[in-house]
Coordinates of C-alpha atoms in Angstrom, one line a residue:
M1 CA -11.4 10.7 15.9
G2 CA -14.5 9.3 14.1
K3 CA -17.6 7.4 15.3
M4 CA -17.2 4.3 17.3
G5 CA -16.8 1.2 15.1
S6 CA -15.7 3.2 12.1
I7 CA -12.2 3.0 10.6
F8 CA -10.6 5.9 8.9
I9 CA -7.7 5.0 6.6
S10 CA -5.3 7.3 4.8
M11 CA -3.5 5.8 1.8
L12 CA 0.1 6.8 1.2
L13 CA 0.5 8.0 -2.4
L14 CA 3.6 8.7 -4.5
I15 CA 4.5 12.4 -4.2
S16 CA 2.7 14.1 -7.1
G17 CA 2.0 17.6 -6.0
C18 CA -1.3 16.7 -4.4
S19 CA -2.1 15.8 -0.8
L20 CA 0.1 13.0 0.5
F21 CA -2.7 11.0 2.1
E22 CA -6.0 10.1 0.6
K23 CA -8.9 8.9 2.9
E24 CA -10.4 5.5 2.4
N25 CA -13.1 3.7 4.4
L26 CA -12.7 0.0 5.1
Q27 CA -15.4 -2.3 6.3
P28 CA -14.4 -4.3 9.4
K29 CA -13.7 -8.0 8.7
G30 CA -13.2 -10.9 10.9
Q31 CA -13.9 -9.0 14.1
Q32 CA -14.7 -10.7 17.4
E33 CA -17.7 -9.5 19.3
D34 CA -15.7 -7.8 22.0
E35 CA -13.6 -5.9 19.3
A36 CA -16.6 -4.2 17.8
I37 CA -16.5 -1.5 20.6
V38 CA -12.9 -0.5 19.9
R39 CA -12.5 3.2 19.2
Q40 CA -10.3 3.1 16.0
P41 CA -7.5 5.6 15.6
E42 CA -6.7 7.2 12.2
I43 CA -4.7 4.6 10.2
E44 CA -2.5 5.2 7.2
I45 CA -1.6 2.7 4.5
V46 CA 2.1 2.8 3.7
A47 CA 2.2 0.0 1.2
E48 CA -0.2 -2.6 -0.3
R49 CA -0.4 -5.8 -2.3
L50 CA 2.3 -7.5 -0.2
R51 CA 2.5 -11.3 -0.5
V52 CA 2.2 -12.8 3.0
P53 CA 4.5 -10.4 4.8
W54 CA 6.3 -11.6 7.9
A55 CA 8.8 -9.2 9.3
I56 CA 9.1 -5.4 9.3
N57 CA 12.5 -3.7 9.3
Q58 CA 13.5 0.0 9.0
V59 CA 16.7 1.7 8.4
N60 CA 16.7 5.5 8.1
Q61 CA 13.3 6.1 6.3
I62 CA 13.4 2.9 4.2
F63 CA 11.4 -0.2 5.1
Y64 CA 12.4 -3.8 4.3
V65 CA 9.6 -6.3 4.7
S66 CA 10.1 -10.1 4.3
E67 CA 7.5 -12.1 2.4
R68 CA 6.9 -15.7 3.2
T69 CA 6.8 -16.4 -0.5
G70 CA 10.5 -15.6 -0.8
S71 CA 11.0 -11.9 -1.5
I72 CA 12.1 -8.8 0.3
V73 CA 10.0 -5.7 -0.4
K74 CA 11.8 -2.3 -0.2
I75 CA 9.5 0.6 0.6
D76 CA 11.1 4.0 0.1
N77 CA 8.9 7.2 0.3
G78 CA 5.9 5.3 -0.9
K79 CA 7.7 3.5 -3.8
M80 CA 7.7 -0.3 -3.6
E81 CA 10.4 -2.6 -5.0
R82 CA 10.1 -6.4 -4.7
Q83 CA 13.6 -7.7 -4.5
T84 CA 14.6 -11.3 -5.2
V85 CA 16.2 -13.5 -2.6
E86 CA 18.5 -16.3 -3.9
L87 CA 18.6 -19.1 -1.3
K88 CA 20.8 -22.2 -1.4
K89 CA 17.7 -24.4 -0.9
P90 CA 14.2 -24.0 -2.3
L91 CA 11.6 -22.9 0.1
A92 CA 9.3 -25.6 1.6
K93 CA 5.6 -25.4 0.7
A94 CA 4.3 -26.7 4.0
V95 CA 1.6 -24.7 5.8
E96 CA 3.2 -21.7 7.7
A97 CA 6.6 -22.5 6.1
G98 CA 8.7 -20.3 3.8
L99 CA 10.9 -17.2 4.3
L100 CA 10.0 -16.1 7.8
G101 CA 12.2 -14.1 10.2
F102 CA 14.3 -11.3 8.7
V103 CA 16.4 -8.7 10.5
L104 CA 19.0 -6.2 9.3
D105 CA 22.6 -6.3 10.6
P106 CA 23.3 -3.4 12.9
N107 CA 25.8 -2.2 10.4
F108 CA 23.5 -2.7 7.4
P109 CA 24.1 0.7 5.8
S110 CA 27.8 -0.1 5.4
N111 CA 27.9 -3.9 5.0
Q112 CA 24.5 -4.6 3.3
K113 CA 24.0 -7.7 5.4
A114 CA 20.9 -9.2 7.1
F115 CA 19.8 -12.4 8.8
A116 CA 17.0 -14.7 7.7
Y117 CA 15.2 -17.8 8.9
Y118 CA 13.6 -20.1 6.3
T119 CA 12.1 -23.6 5.8
Y120 CA 13.4 -26.0 3.2
E121 CA 13.3 -29.7 2.4
N122 CA 15.9 -32.3 1.5
G123 CA 16.1 -36.1 1.2
Q124 CA 16.1 -36.4 5.0
G125 CA 13.0 -34.3 5.7
Q126 CA 12.0 -30.7 6.3
F127 CA 14.2 -28.2 8.3
N128 CA 14.6 -24.6 9.2
R129 CA 17.9 -22.7 9.0
V130 CA 19.3 -19.3 10.0
V131 CA 21.5 -17.7 7.3
M132 CA 23.3 -14.5 6.5
L133 CA 22.1 -12.6 3.4
H134 CA 24.0 -10.0 1.4
Q135 CA 22.2 -7.3 -0.6
E136 CA 23.7 -6.1 -3.9
G137 CA 21.4 -3.8 -5.9
N138 CA 17.9 -5.3 -5.9
K139 CA 19.0 -8.8 -5.1
W140 CA 19.7 -10.6 -1.8
T141 CA 22.0 -13.7 -1.8
E142 CA 22.4 -16.4 0.9
E143 CA 26.0 -15.8 1.9
S144 CA 26.6 -18.2 4.8
I145 CA 24.7 -20.7 7.0
L146 CA 24.8 -19.8 10.7
L147 CA 22.6 -22.6 12.1
D148 CA 21.0 -25.5 10.1
S149 CA 18.9 -28.6 10.5
I150 CA 16.3 -27.2 13.0
P151 CA 13.6 -29.9 12.7
S152 CA 10.5 -28.7 11.0
A153 CA 6.9 -29.9 10.3
A154 CA 3.7 -28.7 8.7
Y155 CA 3.2 -26.3 11.7
H156 CA 5.0 -24.6 14.6
H157 CA 8.2 -23.2 13.0
G158 CA 8.7 -20.2 15.3
G159 CA 10.9 -18.1 13.0
R160 CA 11.2 -14.7 14.6
L161 CA 14.7 -13.1 14.5
K162 CA 15.7 -10.1 16.6
I163 CA 19.0 -8.5 17.6
G164 CA 19.1 -7.7 21.3
P165 CA 20.5 -4.8 23.2
D166 CA 23.5 -7.1 23.9
G167 CA 24.3 -7.3 20.2
K168 CA 23.3 -11.0 20.0
L169 CA 20.9 -12.7 17.5
Y170 CA 17.9 -14.2 19.2
I171 CA 15.8 -16.9 17.3
T172 CA 12.4 -18.4 18.2
T173 CA 11.8 -22.0 17.2
G174 CA 8.5 -24.0 17.4
D175 CA 8.1 -27.5 18.7
A176 CA 7.5 -28.8 15.1
T177 CA 4.4 -30.6 16.4
V178 CA 6.5 -32.8 18.7
P179 CA 5.6 -31.2 22.1
E180 CA 8.1 -33.2 24.2
S181 CA 11.0 -31.7 22.3
A182 CA 10.3 -28.4 24.0
Q183 CA 11.4 -29.9 27.3
D184 CA 14.6 -31.4 25.9
V185 CA 17.4 -28.8 26.3
K186 CA 19.5 -30.8 23.7
S187 CA 16.8 -30.2 21.1
L188 CA 16.6 -26.9 19.1
N189 CA 12.8 -27.1 19.0
G190 CA 10.5 -25.2 21.3
K191 CA 13.2 -22.8 22.3
I192 CA 14.5 -19.2 22.2
L193 CA 18.0 -19.5 20.9
R194 CA 20.9 -17.0 21.2
M195 CA 24.0 -16.7 19.1
N196 CA 26.8 -14.3 18.2
L197 CA 26.4 -12.6 14.9
D198 CA 29.0 -14.9 13.3
G199 CA 26.9 -17.9 14.3
S200 CA 29.1 -19.0 17.3
I201 CA 27.7 -19.8 20.7
P202 CA 28.0 -16.9 23.3
R203 CA 30.1 -17.9 26.3
D204 CA 27.5 -16.6 28.7
N205 CA 24.6 -18.6 27.4
P206 CA 22.8 -20.5 30.2
F207 CA 23.7 -24.0 28.9
E208 CA 27.2 -24.9 28.2
N209 CA 28.1 -25.2 24.5
S210 CA 24.4 -24.7 23.6
Y211 CA 22.4 -22.0 21.7
V212 CA 19.4 -22.6 24.0
Y213 CA 18.5 -19.5 25.9
S214 CA 15.1 -20.6 27.2
Y215 CA 12.9 -23.7 26.7
G216 CA 9.5 -25.1 27.2
H217 CA 7.9 -23.1 24.3
R218 CA 5.2 -24.3 22.0
N219 CA 5.4 -21.8 19.1
P220 CA 6.9 -18.4 20.0
Q221 CA 6.7 -15.8 17.2
G222 CA 7.5 -12.5 18.8
L223 CA 10.5 -11.0 20.6
V224 CA 11.0 -7.5 22.1
W225 CA 13.0 -5.7 24.8
L226 CA 11.9 -3.1 27.3
G227 CA 15.2 -1.8 28.5
D228 CA 17.2 -5.0 29.1
I229 CA 14.1 -7.2 29.8
L230 CA 13.1 -9.6 27.0
Y231 CA 9.5 -10.4 26.3
A232 CA 8.2 -13.1 23.9
S233 CA 4.8 -13.9 22.5
E234 CA 3.7 -17.6 22.1
H235 CA 0.9 -19.5 20.5
G236 CA -0.9 -21.8 23.0
Q237 CA -2.8 -24.9 22.3
S238 CA -6.5 -24.2 21.7
A239 CA -6.3 -20.7 23.1
H240 CA -4.1 -20.1 26.2
D241 CA -1.8 -17.8 24.2
E242 CA 1.0 -16.2 26.2
I243 CA 3.1 -13.2 26.7
N244 CA 6.2 -14.2 28.7
R245 CA 9.0 -12.3 30.5
I246 CA 12.1 -14.3 29.4
K247 CA 14.9 -15.2 31.8
P248 CA 18.0 -17.1 30.6
G249 CA 17.8 -20.8 31.3
A250 CA 14.2 -20.7 32.3
N251 CA 11.6 -23.4 31.5
Y252 CA 8.2 -22.0 30.2
G253 CA 6.3 -25.2 30.8
W254 CA 5.1 -26.5 27.4
P255 CA 3.7 -29.2 27.2
V256 CA 3.6 -29.9 31.0
I257 CA 1.7 -26.7 32.0
E258 CA -0.1 -23.9 30.1
G259 CA -2.3 -21.0 31.0
T260 CA -2.6 -20.4 34.7
E261 CA -1.3 -23.9 35.7
T262 CA 1.8 -24.0 37.8
K263 CA 4.6 -26.4 38.6
A264 CA 7.9 -26.0 40.5
G265 CA 10.8 -25.0 38.2
M266 CA 8.5 -23.7 35.4
E267 CA 7.4 -20.2 34.6
T268 CA 3.8 -19.0 34.2
P269 CA 3.0 -16.3 31.6
L270 CA 2.8 -12.6 32.4
F271 CA -0.4 -12.5 30.2
Q272 CA -2.4 -15.4 28.9
S273 CA -5.6 -15.5 26.8
G274 CA -7.6 -18.0 28.7
E275 CA -10.3 -19.5 26.5
E276 CA -9.9 -16.7 24.0
T277 CA -7.5 -17.1 21.0
W278 CA -5.1 -14.3 20.1
A279 CA -2.5 -16.2 18.1
P280 CA 0.1 -13.5 18.8
S281 CA 3.0 -13.1 16.4
G282 CA 5.4 -10.1 16.2
I283 CA 5.6 -7.7 19.2
A284 CA 6.8 -4.2 19.7
A285 CA 7.3 -2.0 22.8
D286 CA 6.9 1.6 23.8
N287 CA 6.6 3.4 27.1
R288 CA 5.9 0.3 29.4
K289 CA 3.5 -1.1 26.9
L290 CA 3.8 -4.1 24.5
Y291 CA 1.9 -4.2 21.2
A292 CA 1.3 -7.6 19.7
A293 CA 0.1 -8.6 16.3
A294 CA -2.8 -11.0 16.6
L295 CA -3.6 -13.4 13.8
R296 CA -6.7 -15.3 14.9
G297 CA -7.5 -12.3 17.1
N298 CA -7.6 -10.0 14.1
A299 CA -6.1 -7.1 16.0
V300 CA -3.2 -5.3 17.4
R301 CA -3.4 -5.8 21.2
E302 CA -1.9 -3.6 23.8
F303 CA -0.4 -5.1 27.0
N304 CA 0.2 -2.7 29.9
I305 CA 3.2 -4.0 31.9
E306 CA 2.4 -1.9 34.9
S307 CA -1.3 -2.6 35.3
L308 CA -1.1 -6.1 33.7
T309 CA -4.2 -5.3 31.6
T310 CA -4.7 -6.0 27.9
S311 CA -7.1 -4.9 25.2
P312 CA -7.3 -4.6 21.4
V313 CA -6.4 -1.2 20.1
I314 CA -6.7 -1.8 16.3
T315 CA -9.3 -4.1 14.7
G316 CA -11.2 -4.6 11.5
L317 CA -8.2 -5.2 9.2
G318 CA -8.0 -8.9 9.5
R319 CA -5.0 -11.0 10.5
I320 CA -2.0 -9.1 11.8
R321 CA 1.5 -10.7 11.5
D322 CA 4.1 -8.2 12.7
V323 CA 4.4 -4.8 14.5
Y324 CA 7.2 -2.3 14.7
T325 CA 7.6 1.1 16.3
D326 CA 10.0 4.0 15.7
G327 CA 8.9 5.9 18.8
E328 CA 6.4 8.1 17.0
Y329 CA 4.4 5.6 14.9
L330 CA 3.3 2.0 15.3
Y331 CA 3.7 0.1 12.0
F332 CA 2.0 -3.2 11.4
V333 CA 1.3 -5.7 8.5
S334 CA -1.8 -7.6 7.7
N335 CA -1.6 -11.3 6.8
N336 CA -4.9 -11.9 5.0
T337 CA -3.2 -13.6 2.0
D338 CA -1.7 -16.5 4.1
G339 CA -4.5 -18.9 3.2
R340 CA -6.4 -18.3 6.4
G341 CA -7.7 -14.8 6.0
N342 CA -10.3 -12.9 3.9
P343 CA -8.2 -10.7 1.7
D344 CA -9.4 -7.7 -0.3
E345 CA -7.9 -7.0 -3.7
N346 CA -5.2 -4.8 -2.3
D347 CA -4.1 -7.0 0.6
D348 CA -1.7 -7.4 2.3
K349 CA -0.8 -4.0 3.6
L350 CA 1.7 -2.1 5.7
Y351 CA 0.0 0.3 8.0
R352 CA 1.0 3.0 10.5
V353 CA -0.7 4.8 13.3
L354 CA 0.5 7.5 15.7
L355 CA 1.4 6.0 19.0
N356 CA -0.2 9.0 20.7
D357 CA -3.5 8.1 19.0
L358 CA -3.5 4.8 20.9
K359 CA -3.3 6.4 24.3

C-alpha cells in the first residue's frame, strides 16, 4: 500500500454526495532513524483541530474525546461538537496537568454518566481528583467526587481511567516527582488504583481498606486487558519505558529498580525500551497484541505478547497520546499541540487504520 516511507492519508468529510474520503499526503515529522523504514498503512483522518486530546471513548458510532484544556469533543459521523465541562475546581495550568482521563459509564446510553480525572489547585497545593460527570445536552457537569487530594506536581500525574472486565474503575497515578512515594502503599502516588463505580473500596482489593491495586510505578498512563489479564504502560526515567503485566498487590520496582534490573519481591517489565525513549501513553489490545501510543517515540508501537517482540507500525504523525480499537479499526489521537510537538495548522487529529493493514 504505497512506497516505503510514504504516508497516505484519507480525510473524513461530511456527507455531501461526493466520495467520503479524500486523499492527503503528509510529510513525516519527528521521526526517529529506525522509524524511517516503517511501511505505512493507509490512514484516515476522522476529526481534526482537537486541543491536546487525551482519551478516546466510543459508544455506538459516536466518539467522545477528552481534551486536556477542559472540553469533551463529540464526533458523530464526521461532525464535531466541542462540549463544555463544568468542574467544581478550575483546572491547574502546570505542565502535563488538566482534564486527563475520561471514560464513559457502562450504562452511558441510559444514564449519561462518565468518569474523569483532573488536576486542580487550592490553598494547600496542587492535586488530582476522580469525579463523576453527567451529560445534559452539550454540557457535562461534575456531579460527585469519588476520590480527591491525590498529590500532584508539575509532572507525573498518571491520569488514565479504564473500566475493567470486572466492572471496577481502574486509575493510574504518577509519583508526582516524589519517587519514594511509589513504594509507600499508604500513598496514592505511583500506583494503579481500583474502586467500585460508586467510589467505594472493593472488598477484594489486595490491601485492606485501600484503593491500591499495584505499586512501585513512576508514571503509568495506559491500561488495557487481554482477556482477564491487565497490562499497563509506564514512563521510565531517561528511557527504560515499560509495558507491565499487572498482578494485584505486586510491586513494580520504581525507584529501586528499572529496566532489566531485578530484586526479590519486585516485578520486571514484560517489555522495556532500554536506552530508547518511547514515552508510552494509552494502550489498546487485539488478537494477542498490544498497541501503545508513543509520545517521544512519535509512533504507534505494536507489542506481540507471544513472541515478545515490538516495533513501530505507524510513524510520521508526531506525538501520539491514546489508542482505541473496536476490533476492526485502530483509532489514535496525535498530541502535537501539547507544547512539546510540532503541530501543523490542523493538529491535533483523530485517525483510524484497519487492523488488518497492520498485520
